[in-house]
Coordinates of C-alpha atoms in Angstrom, one line a residue:
X227 CA -197.7 -47.8 22.2
X228 CA -201.1 -48.0 23.8
X229 CA -201.8 -51.2 22.0
X230 CA -198.5 -52.7 23.1
X231 CA -199.1 -51.7 26.7
X232 CA -202.6 -53.2 26.6
X233 CA -201.2 -56.4 25.2
X234 CA -198.5 -56.6 27.9
X235 CA -201.1 -56.1 30.6
X236 CA -203.2 -58.9 29.0
X237 CA -200.2 -61.2 28.9
X238 CA -199.3 -60.4 32.5
X239 CA -202.8 -61.0 33.7
X240 CA -203.0 -64.3 31.8
X241 CA -199.8 -65.4 33.4
X242 CA -201.2 -64.9 36.8
X243 CA -204.3 -67.1 36.1
X244 CA -205.0 -70.3 37.9
X245 CA -205.5 -72.5 34.9
X246 CA -202.8 -75.1 34.1
X247 CA -202.5 -73.5 30.7
X248 CA -201.6 -70.1 32.1
X249 CA -204.3 -68.5 30.0
X250 CA -207.3 -67.1 31.9
X251 CA -209.9 -68.6 29.6
X252 CA -212.5 -69.5 32.2
X253 CA -214.3 -72.9 32.4
X254 CA -214.3 -73.5 28.7
X255 CA -210.5 -73.8 28.6
X256 CA -209.5 -75.4 31.9
X257 CA -207.6 -78.6 32.0
X258 CA -208.8 -81.5 34.1
X259 CA -206.0 -82.9 36.1
X260 CA -208.2 -85.0 38.4
X261 CA -207.9 -84.8 42.1
X262 CA -204.1 -84.6 42.2
X263 CA -202.7 -81.5 43.7
X264 CA -199.3 -82.0 42.1
X265 CA -199.0 -79.9 38.9
X266 CA -197.1 -81.5 36.1
X267 CA -195.7 -79.8 33.0
X268 CA -198.1 -80.1 30.1
X269 CA -197.1 -81.4 26.8
X270 CA -196.7 -78.6 24.3
X271 CA -196.4 -79.3 20.5
X272 CA -196.0 -76.9 17.6
X273 CA -196.4 -78.0 14.0
X274 CA -196.7 -76.2 10.7
X275 CA -198.2 -76.9 7.3
X276 CA -197.9 -74.6 4.3
X277 CA -201.2 -72.9 5.3
X278 CA -201.6 -73.3 9.1
X279 CA -199.8 -73.4 12.4
X280 CA -200.9 -75.6 15.3
X281 CA -199.9 -75.0 18.9
X282 CA -201.5 -77.5 21.3
X283 CA -201.1 -78.2 25.0
X284 CA -202.5 -81.0 27.0
X285 CA -201.6 -82.8 30.2
X286 CA -199.7 -86.1 29.9
X287 CA -202.3 -88.8 29.1
X288 CA -203.1 -91.5 31.5
X289 CA -204.6 -94.9 30.3
X290 CA -208.3 -94.8 29.7
X291 CA -208.7 -91.4 31.4
X292 CA -210.1 -88.2 29.8
X293 CA -207.6 -85.8 28.2
X294 CA -208.6 -82.2 27.3
X295 CA -206.6 -80.6 24.5
X296 CA -206.1 -76.9 24.1
X297 CA -205.3 -76.4 20.5
X298 CA -204.5 -73.0 18.8
X299 CA -204.9 -72.9 15.0
X300 CA -203.4 -69.9 13.1
X301 CA -204.0 -69.2 9.4
X302 CA -200.5 -68.4 8.0
X303 CA -201.9 -66.3 5.1
X304 CA -202.5 -63.4 7.5
X305 CA -201.5 -64.9 10.9
X306 CA -205.0 -64.6 12.2
X307 CA -207.0 -67.0 14.4
X308 CA -209.3 -69.3 12.6
X309 CA -213.0 -68.9 13.5
X310 CA -214.7 -72.0 12.1
X311 CA -213.9 -75.6 11.3
X312 CA -213.5 -79.0 12.8
X313 CA -210.5 -80.2 14.9
X314 CA -209.7 -83.8 15.7
X315 CA -207.1 -85.8 17.7
X316 CA -206.3 -89.4 17.2
X317 CA -203.9 -92.0 18.4
X318 CA -202.6 -94.4 15.7
X319 CA -200.5 -97.6 15.9
X320 CA -199.1 -99.1 12.7
X321 CA -201.4 -96.7 10.7
X322 CA -204.5 -97.9 12.4
X323 CA -206.7 -95.5 14.5
X324 CA -206.9 -96.6 18.1
X325 CA -208.6 -93.7 19.7
X326 CA -210.1 -90.4 18.4
X327 CA -211.8 -87.3 19.7
X328 CA -213.0 -84.2 17.8
X329 CA -214.9 -81.0 18.1
X330 CA -216.9 -79.1 15.4
X331 CA -216.6 -75.5 16.6
X332 CA -214.1 -73.1 18.2
X333 CA -214.4 -72.3 21.9
X334 CA -213.0 -68.9 21.1
X335 CA -211.5 -67.6 17.9
X336 CA -208.5 -69.8 17.1
X337 CA -209.0 -72.2 20.0
X338 CA -210.4 -75.7 20.0
X339 CA -210.9 -77.7 23.2
X340 CA -211.7 -81.4 22.2
X341 CA -211.8 -83.9 25.1
X342 CA -211.7 -87.6 24.9
X343 CA -210.3 -90.7 26.6
X344 CA -206.7 -91.7 26.1
X345 CA -206.0 -95.3 24.8
X346 CA -204.5 -98.1 27.0
X347 CA -200.9 -98.0 28.1
X348 CA -198.5 -98.1 25.2
X349 CA -196.7 -96.1 22.5
X350 CA -198.7 -94.4 19.7
X351 CA -198.4 -92.0 16.8
X352 CA -200.2 -88.8 17.7
X353 CA -202.0 -87.2 14.7
X354 CA -204.1 -84.0 14.7
X355 CA -206.2 -82.5 11.9
X356 CA -208.0 -79.3 11.1
X357 CA -210.8 -79.2 8.5
X358 CA -212.6 -76.2 7.1
X359 CA -214.7 -76.4 4.0
X360 CA -212.7 -78.5 1.6
X361 CA -209.4 -77.7 3.3
X362 CA -207.6 -80.4 5.4
X363 CA -204.5 -79.6 7.4
X364 CA -202.8 -82.7 8.8
X365 CA -200.3 -82.3 11.7
X366 CA -198.2 -85.4 12.5
X367 CA -197.1 -84.8 16.1
X368 CA -194.7 -87.7 16.5
X369 CA -194.6 -90.6 19.0
X370 CA -196.4 -90.3 22.3
X371 CA -196.3 -92.8 25.2
X372 CA -199.2 -93.4 27.5
X373 CA -197.5 -94.6 30.7
X374 CA -199.0 -96.6 33.5
X375 CA -198.2 -93.8 36.0
X376 CA -198.2 -90.0 35.4
X377 CA -194.8 -88.4 35.1
X378 CA -193.4 -86.3 38.0
X379 CA -193.5 -82.5 37.9
X380 CA -190.7 -81.1 35.8
X381 CA -189.2 -77.6 35.6
X382 CA -189.6 -75.9 32.2
X383 CA -186.7 -74.2 30.4
X384 CA -186.4 -70.4 30.2
X385 CA -188.0 -68.6 27.3
X386 CA -190.0 -65.6 26.3
X387 CA -193.7 -66.3 26.7
X388 CA -195.9 -64.4 24.2
X389 CA -199.4 -65.8 24.1
X390 CA -201.5 -66.6 21.0
X391 CA -204.1 -64.1 22.1
X392 CA -201.5 -61.4 22.0
X393 CA -200.1 -62.6 18.6
X394 CA -203.6 -62.5 17.1
X395 CA -204.3 -59.0 18.4
X396 CA -201.4 -57.3 16.6
X397 CA -199.7 -57.3 13.2
X398 CA -197.7 -60.5 13.6
X399 CA -195.9 -62.9 11.2
X400 CA -193.1 -65.4 11.0
X401 CA -190.9 -66.8 8.2
X402 CA -188.5 -69.7 7.8
X403 CA -184.7 -69.0 7.8
X404 CA -183.5 -70.5 4.6
X405 CA -180.7 -70.5 2.2
X406 CA -181.0 -68.2 -0.8
X407 CA -178.9 -67.2 -3.8
X408 CA -177.9 -63.6 -2.9
X409 CA -175.5 -60.9 -4.0
X410 CA -174.2 -57.8 -2.1
X411 CA -175.9 -54.5 -2.2
X412 CA -174.0 -51.2 -2.6
X413 CA -175.5 -47.8 -1.9
X414 CA -174.6 -44.8 -4.1
X415 CA -175.8 -41.2 -3.7
X416 CA -177.7 -40.1 -6.8
X417 CA -179.9 -37.4 -8.2
X418 CA -182.9 -38.1 -10.4
X419 CA -183.1 -36.4 -13.8
X420 CA -185.2 -36.8 -16.9
X421 CA -183.8 -39.1 -19.6
X422 CA -182.5 -37.0 -22.4
X423 CA -184.5 -38.9 -25.0
X424 CA -187.6 -38.5 -23.0
X425 CA -187.4 -34.7 -22.5
X426 CA -189.1 -31.9 -24.4
X427 CA -188.7 -28.2 -23.8
X428 CA -191.6 -26.0 -24.6
X429 CA -190.5 -22.5 -25.7
X430 CA -192.3 -19.2 -26.2
X431 CA -193.3 -18.7 -29.9
X432 CA -193.3 -14.9 -29.5
X433 CA -192.2 -12.5 -26.8
X434 CA -194.7 -11.7 -24.1
X435 CA -195.8 -12.7 -20.6
X436 CA -196.3 -16.3 -19.7
X437 CA -199.4 -17.0 -17.4
X438 CA -199.8 -20.4 -15.9
X439 CA -203.2 -22.1 -16.2
X440 CA -205.8 -21.3 -13.6
X441 CA -207.3 -24.8 -13.3
X442 CA -204.3 -26.3 -11.6
X443 CA -200.9 -24.9 -10.6
X444 CA -198.0 -26.1 -12.6
X445 CA -195.5 -28.2 -10.6
X446 CA -192.8 -30.7 -11.1
X447 CA -194.1 -34.3 -11.1
X448 CA -197.6 -33.4 -12.5
X449 CA -198.9 -35.7 -15.2
X450 CA -200.2 -34.0 -18.4
X451 CA -201.8 -35.3 -21.5
X452 CA -201.1 -34.3 -25.0
X453 CA -203.3 -31.2 -25.8
X454 CA -203.7 -30.1 -22.2
X455 CA -203.6 -26.3 -21.8
X456 CA -200.6 -25.4 -19.7
X457 CA -201.0 -21.6 -19.8
X458 CA -201.3 -18.6 -22.1
X459 CA -198.8 -16.2 -23.6
X460 CA -199.9 -12.5 -23.7
X461 CA -197.9 -10.9 -26.6
X462 CA -196.0 -7.7 -25.8
X463 CA -197.7 -4.4 -26.6
X464 CA -194.4 -2.5 -26.8
X465 CA -194.6 0.9 -28.6
X466 CA -198.4 0.7 -28.6
X467 CA -200.1 4.0 -27.5
X468 CA -203.2 3.3 -25.4
X469 CA -205.0 6.3 -26.7
X470 CA -204.2 5.4 -30.3
X471 CA -205.4 1.9 -29.8
X472 CA -208.7 3.1 -28.3
X473 CA -209.1 5.5 -31.2
X474 CA -208.4 2.9 -33.8
X475 CA -210.9 0.5 -32.2
X476 CA -213.6 3.2 -32.0
X477 CA -213.0 4.4 -35.6
X478 CA -213.3 0.8 -36.9
X479 CA -216.6 0.4 -35.0
X480 CA -218.0 3.7 -36.4
X481 CA -216.9 2.9 -40.0
X482 CA -218.6 -0.4 -39.7
X483 CA -221.9 1.1 -38.6
X484 CA -221.7 3.7 -41.4
X485 CA -221.3 0.9 -44.0
X486 CA -224.2 -1.0 -42.5
X487 CA -226.5 2.1 -42.8
X488 CA -225.4 2.5 -46.4
X489 CA -226.2 -1.1 -47.2
X490 CA -229.7 -0.6 -45.6
X491 CA -230.3 2.5 -47.8
X492 CA -229.1 0.8 -51.0
X493 CA -230.8 -2.6 -50.7
X494 CA -234.4 -1.5 -51.6
X495 CA -233.0 0.6 -54.5
X496 CA -231.2 -2.4 -55.9
X497 CA -234.3 -4.5 -55.5
X498 CA -236.4 -1.9 -57.6
X499 CA -233.7 -1.9 -60.2
X500 CA -232.7 1.7 -59.6
X501 CA -229.1 0.8 -58.7
X502 CA -226.9 -2.0 -60.0
X503 CA -226.4 -5.2 -57.9
X504 CA -222.7 -4.5 -57.9
X505 CA -223.2 -1.5 -55.6
X506 CA -224.7 -3.7 -52.9
X507 CA -222.0 -6.3 -53.3
X508 CA -219.2 -3.7 -53.0
X509 CA -220.7 -2.3 -49.8
X510 CA -221.0 -5.8 -48.2
X511 CA -217.3 -6.5 -49.0
X512 CA -216.4 -3.2 -47.5
X513 CA -218.3 -4.1 -44.4
X514 CA -216.3 -7.3 -44.0
X515 CA -213.1 -5.4 -44.2
X516 CA -214.3 -2.9 -41.6
X517 CA -215.3 -5.8 -39.3
X518 CA -211.9 -7.3 -39.7
X519 CA -210.2 -4.0 -38.9
X520 CA -212.4 -3.6 -35.8
X521 CA -211.7 -7.0 -34.4
X522 CA -207.9 -6.6 -34.9
X523 CA -208.0 -3.2 -33.2
X524 CA -210.0 -4.6 -30.3
X525 CA -207.7 -7.6 -29.9
X526 CA -204.6 -5.3 -29.7
X527 CA -206.4 -3.2 -27.1
X528 CA -207.6 -6.3 -25.3
X529 CA -204.1 -7.6 -24.9
X530 CA -203.1 -4.5 -23.1
X531 CA -206.2 -4.2 -20.9
X532 CA -207.0 -7.9 -20.3
X533 CA -206.5 -9.4 -16.8
X534 CA -203.5 -11.8 -16.4
X535 CA -203.7 -14.9 -18.4
X536 CA -206.8 -13.9 -20.4
X537 CA -206.9 -13.1 -24.0
X538 CA -203.4 -14.5 -24.7
X539 CA -202.1 -17.3 -27.0
X540 CA -203.0 -20.7 -25.4
X541 CA -200.0 -23.0 -25.0
X542 CA -200.8 -26.8 -25.0
X543 CA -198.7 -29.9 -24.1
X544 CA -197.1 -31.3 -27.3
X545 CA -196.7 -34.8 -25.7
X546 CA -198.2 -36.8 -22.9
X547 CA -195.8 -37.1 -19.9
X548 CA -194.8 -35.4 -16.7
X549 CA -193.8 -31.9 -15.9
X550 CA -190.0 -32.1 -15.2
X551 CA -189.4 -28.4 -14.6
X552 CA -191.3 -25.1 -14.6
X553 CA -188.8 -22.6 -16.0
X554 CA -190.8 -19.4 -16.3
X555 CA -192.6 -18.2 -13.2
X556 CA -196.3 -17.1 -13.5
X557 CA -196.6 -13.8 -15.3
X558 CA -192.9 -13.6 -16.1
X559 CA -191.9 -11.6 -19.3
X560 CA -190.2 -13.9 -21.7
X561 CA -188.4 -13.4 -25.0
X562 CA -189.3 -15.2 -28.2
X563 CA -187.7 -18.7 -28.0
X564 CA -187.2 -18.7 -24.2
X565 CA -187.9 -22.0 -22.4
X566 CA -191.2 -22.1 -20.5
X567 CA -191.6 -25.7 -19.4
X568 CA -189.7 -29.0 -19.6
X569 CA -191.8 -32.2 -20.1
X570 CA -190.5 -35.7 -19.8
X571 CA -192.1 -38.9 -21.0
X572 CA -193.5 -41.3 -18.4
X573 CA -191.4 -44.3 -19.5
X574 CA -187.9 -43.6 -18.1
X575 CA -185.9 -41.6 -15.6
X576 CA -182.2 -41.3 -15.0
X577 CA -180.4 -41.6 -11.7
X578 CA -177.0 -39.9 -11.9
X579 CA -174.8 -41.4 -9.1
X580 CA -171.6 -39.7 -8.0
X581 CA -169.3 -41.4 -5.6
X582 CA -165.7 -42.1 -4.6
X583 CA -164.3 -44.5 -7.1
X584 CA -164.2 -48.2 -6.0
X585 CA -162.3 -51.1 -7.3
X586 CA -163.6 -52.7 -10.5
X587 CA -164.1 -56.0 -8.6
X588 CA -166.6 -54.3 -6.3
X589 CA -168.6 -53.3 -9.3
X590 CA -168.5 -56.6 -11.2
X591 CA -171.9 -57.4 -12.7
X592 CA -173.6 -54.4 -11.0
X593 CA -177.3 -53.9 -11.7
X594 CA -179.6 -51.1 -10.4
X595 CA -182.0 -52.8 -7.9
X596 CA -183.8 -50.1 -6.0
X597 CA -183.8 -46.5 -4.8
X598 CA -184.3 -45.2 -1.3
X599 CA -185.8 -41.8 -0.8
X600 CA -184.9 -39.4 2.0
X601 CA -187.8 -40.7 4.1
X602 CA -186.2 -44.2 3.9
X603 CA -189.0 -45.6 1.6
X604 CA -187.4 -48.3 -0.6
X605 CA -188.7 -48.5 -4.1
X606 CA -187.8 -51.6 -6.2
X607 CA -187.0 -50.8 -9.8
X608 CA -189.0 -52.3 -12.7
X609 CA -187.4 -55.0 -14.8
X610 CA -185.1 -53.4 -17.4
X611 CA -183.3 -51.0 -15.0
X612 CA -179.7 -50.7 -16.4
X613 CA -176.6 -48.6 -16.4
X614 CA -175.9 -46.6 -19.5
X615 CA -172.3 -47.6 -19.6
X616 CA -170.4 -50.7 -18.7
X617 CA -168.3 -49.0 -16.0
X618 CA -168.4 -45.7 -14.1
X619 CA -166.6 -42.7 -15.6
X620 CA -163.9 -41.7 -13.2
X621 CA -162.4 -38.2 -13.0
X622 CA -158.6 -38.7 -13.0
X623 CA -158.0 -35.6 -10.9
X624 CA -160.6 -36.0 -8.1
X625 CA -161.2 -39.7 -8.2
X626 CA -165.0 -39.1 -8.3
X627 CA -166.9 -41.6 -10.4
X628 CA -170.1 -40.9 -12.2
X629 CA -172.5 -43.6 -13.3
X630 CA -175.9 -43.0 -14.8
X631 CA -178.7 -45.6 -14.5
X632 CA -181.8 -45.7 -16.6
X633 CA -184.9 -46.4 -14.4
X634 CA -188.0 -47.6 -16.3
X635 CA -191.3 -46.4 -14.9
X636 CA -193.9 -48.1 -17.1
X637 CA -197.0 -46.5 -15.7
X638 CA -195.6 -43.2 -14.7
X639 CA -196.6 -43.7 -11.1
X640 CA -194.1 -46.2 -9.7
X641 CA -192.6 -49.6 -10.1
X642 CA -193.5 -52.8 -8.3
X643 CA -190.8 -54.8 -6.6
X644 CA -190.1 -57.7 -4.3
X645 CA -192.9 -58.7 -1.9
X646 CA -192.9 -56.6 1.2
X647 CA -191.3 -53.6 -0.3
X648 CA -193.2 -50.3 -0.2
X649 CA -195.2 -49.3 -3.2
X650 CA -194.3 -45.7 -3.9
X651 CA -194.5 -43.1 -6.6
X652 CA -191.5 -42.6 -8.9
X653 CA -189.1 -40.0 -7.4
X654 CA -189.5 -36.5 -8.8
X655 CA -186.9 -35.0 -11.1
X656 CA -184.2 -33.3 -9.0
X657 CA -184.8 -35.5 -5.9
X658 CA -181.7 -36.8 -4.0
X659 CA -181.9 -40.5 -3.5
X660 CA -179.8 -43.5 -2.7
X661 CA -179.3 -45.8 -5.6
X662 CA -179.1 -49.4 -4.4
X663 CA -177.0 -51.6 -6.7
X664 CA -176.6 -55.4 -6.6
X665 CA -173.0 -56.3 -7.4
X666 CA -170.8 -59.4 -7.4
X667 CA -171.5 -63.0 -8.0
X668 CA -174.6 -64.5 -6.4
X669 CA -173.9 -67.1 -3.8
X670 CA -176.1 -69.3 -1.6
X671 CA -176.2 -68.2 2.0
X672 CA -178.5 -68.4 5.0
X673 CA -180.9 -65.4 5.0
X674 CA -184.0 -64.1 6.7
X675 CA -186.4 -61.2 5.8
X676 CA -184.8 -57.9 6.7
X677 CA -187.9 -57.1 8.8
X678 CA -186.9 -60.0 11.2
X679 CA -183.8 -58.1 12.4
X680 CA -184.7 -55.8 15.3
X681 CA -182.1 -53.2 16.4
X682 CA -182.1 -52.7 20.1
X683 CA -179.6 -50.1 21.3
X684 CA -178.0 -50.4 17.9
X685 CA -177.4 -54.2 18.4
X686 CA -179.2 -56.5 15.9
X687 CA -181.4 -59.2 17.4
X688 CA -183.7 -61.9 15.9
X689 CA -186.6 -63.4 17.8
X690 CA -186.9 -67.2 17.0
X691 CA -190.2 -69.0 17.6
X692 CA -189.3 -72.2 19.3
X693 CA -192.9 -73.1 20.1
X694 CA -196.4 -71.8 19.5
X695 CA -196.0 -69.3 22.4
X696 CA -192.3 -69.6 23.1
X697 CA -189.6 -67.3 21.7
X698 CA -185.9 -66.8 22.1
X699 CA -184.2 -63.5 21.7
X700 CA -180.9 -64.0 19.9
X701 CA -178.1 -61.7 19.0
X702 CA -177.6 -62.0 15.2
X703 CA -174.4 -61.5 13.2
X704 CA -175.9 -59.8 10.1
X705 CA -174.1 -59.8 6.7
X706 CA -175.0 -58.1 3.5
X707 CA -178.5 -57.3 2.2
X708 CA -180.1 -58.3 -1.1
X709 CA -183.6 -56.8 -1.7
X710 CA -185.9 -57.7 1.2
X711 CA -183.5 -60.4 2.6
X712 CA -180.4 -60.1 4.8
X713 CA -177.6 -62.6 5.3
X714 CA -177.3 -64.2 8.7
X715 CA -173.9 -65.4 9.7
X716 CA -174.8 -66.7 13.2
X717 CA -177.7 -66.6 15.7
X718 CA -180.2 -68.5 13.6
X719 CA -180.3 -72.0 12.1
X720 CA -181.7 -73.0 8.8
X721 CA -185.4 -74.1 9.1
X722 CA -186.1 -72.0 12.3
X723 CA -189.1 -69.7 12.4
X724 CA -188.2 -66.1 12.9
X725 CA -190.6 -63.3 13.7
X726 CA -190.9 -60.9 10.8
X727 CA -193.7 -58.7 12.2
X728 CA -194.3 -58.0 15.9
X729 CA -190.7 -58.7 17.0
X730 CA -190.5 -55.5 19.1
X731 CA -193.7 -56.5 20.8
X732 CA -192.0 -59.8 21.8
X733 CA -189.1 -57.7 23.1
X734 CA -191.6 -55.6 25.2
X735 CA -192.7 -58.8 26.8
X736 CA -189.2 -59.3 28.1
X737 CA -189.2 -55.8 29.5
X738 CA -192.4 -56.4 31.4
X739 CA -190.8 -59.2 33.4
X740 CA -192.5 -62.0 31.5
X741 CA -189.3 -64.1 30.8
X742 CA -190.0 -67.3 32.6
X743 CA -190.3 -71.0 32.2
X744 CA -193.3 -71.5 30.0
X745 CA -195.3 -73.5 32.5
X746 CA -199.0 -74.1 32.0

């Protein structure tokens, strides 16, 4: 809002300037009208190429007298002001150059101010050209007469004035209204769930307590790799007496020490041949048995005494994918075979839509196109999204239809879509979304980007650029939407430029009292 207010103040100040152009650019940008005190409406021309927009103003030329041009050049790739380059103006007759003037630098970003003498009285073809590096943008501006006498002052038509300096300072963009092959979009409430073929339930191999991993909390939507440790299962110690476990561990330790002392006593006797080698070997085998008994007793005792999650059986992911559901809470006692986690593969989700049954004609050729989350983020679906059945399944009693769509998510993080749509992560399992479905036959209709439609007090409007700095606010009759485009039934003509970014800023210009004839 601060930016918008600042821009409006800038526009208002520029409108009050004394230059014929109406922009307060100082001496570098004034127009030389000679000694005449009578102000005449300047000539304003707007032209486009695929890469650039030209908006130029200049006073009506008089034979053999200097003309100063005020040319604004906008790069359409990002709707920014150009900062370098060469700009030229020439008068042609029958394809032959009669007069030309040029300038090799901008006076300010986006603005060139070449000045040169007009040709003699007559009718000419006006051509302007912008060059930068190896790029050449040619603007054919149509026929222009150089009369013997200057034209009288004329009153300009009403329009919304929104200067180039303001356009360049904000996110701004336009697009052509054009005919496109489109089909209707339907919106169905749906719930995201894992695809049955992509789901794996991890169960407890034995009874015990399930402790989540300490490195990162387990949560739905987390990606895991095959072999990742997801937690530990501490086996139950039911019926185990703590004192008996401690005694068994201590007895095993003492017996092991006794055997070690006996081996130390026997070894030198065996070496001197006083005892057989078999005696030493038997003692070493007994020591191994005692060590095994000690370790088993200490492990049983450790499972009872160990802190949560330590000393248990590690549970690892059997497949790479995403955690769809955490069934057992941290530290929860579970029986053998009880589900602990559900994993899903990263390749596909299901959207289960439930809605009041519609006529079969409404659903003809329906294809899942996008999902919209609760925060209104629209995510286009990857190629291959499909319904699992040809038609919805309708409950004969309630009339409620159920239709399941498979939503491919190739990289596990989201799916790209039409240009301009938000890039978002795939929705989590269990999320409530709106499934957007394209249905019906595609037909050619006039359309504009959906971002061109601005709702003001719930009424849709479109701002049409009629000149470089001139706009018209038109009420639009909006039809159906298909992807990032919306049908326009009235309010815009094919080939007109509509504002796709910055439309509300243009609207603010009208609220600031800047609707006026675009005099310069």
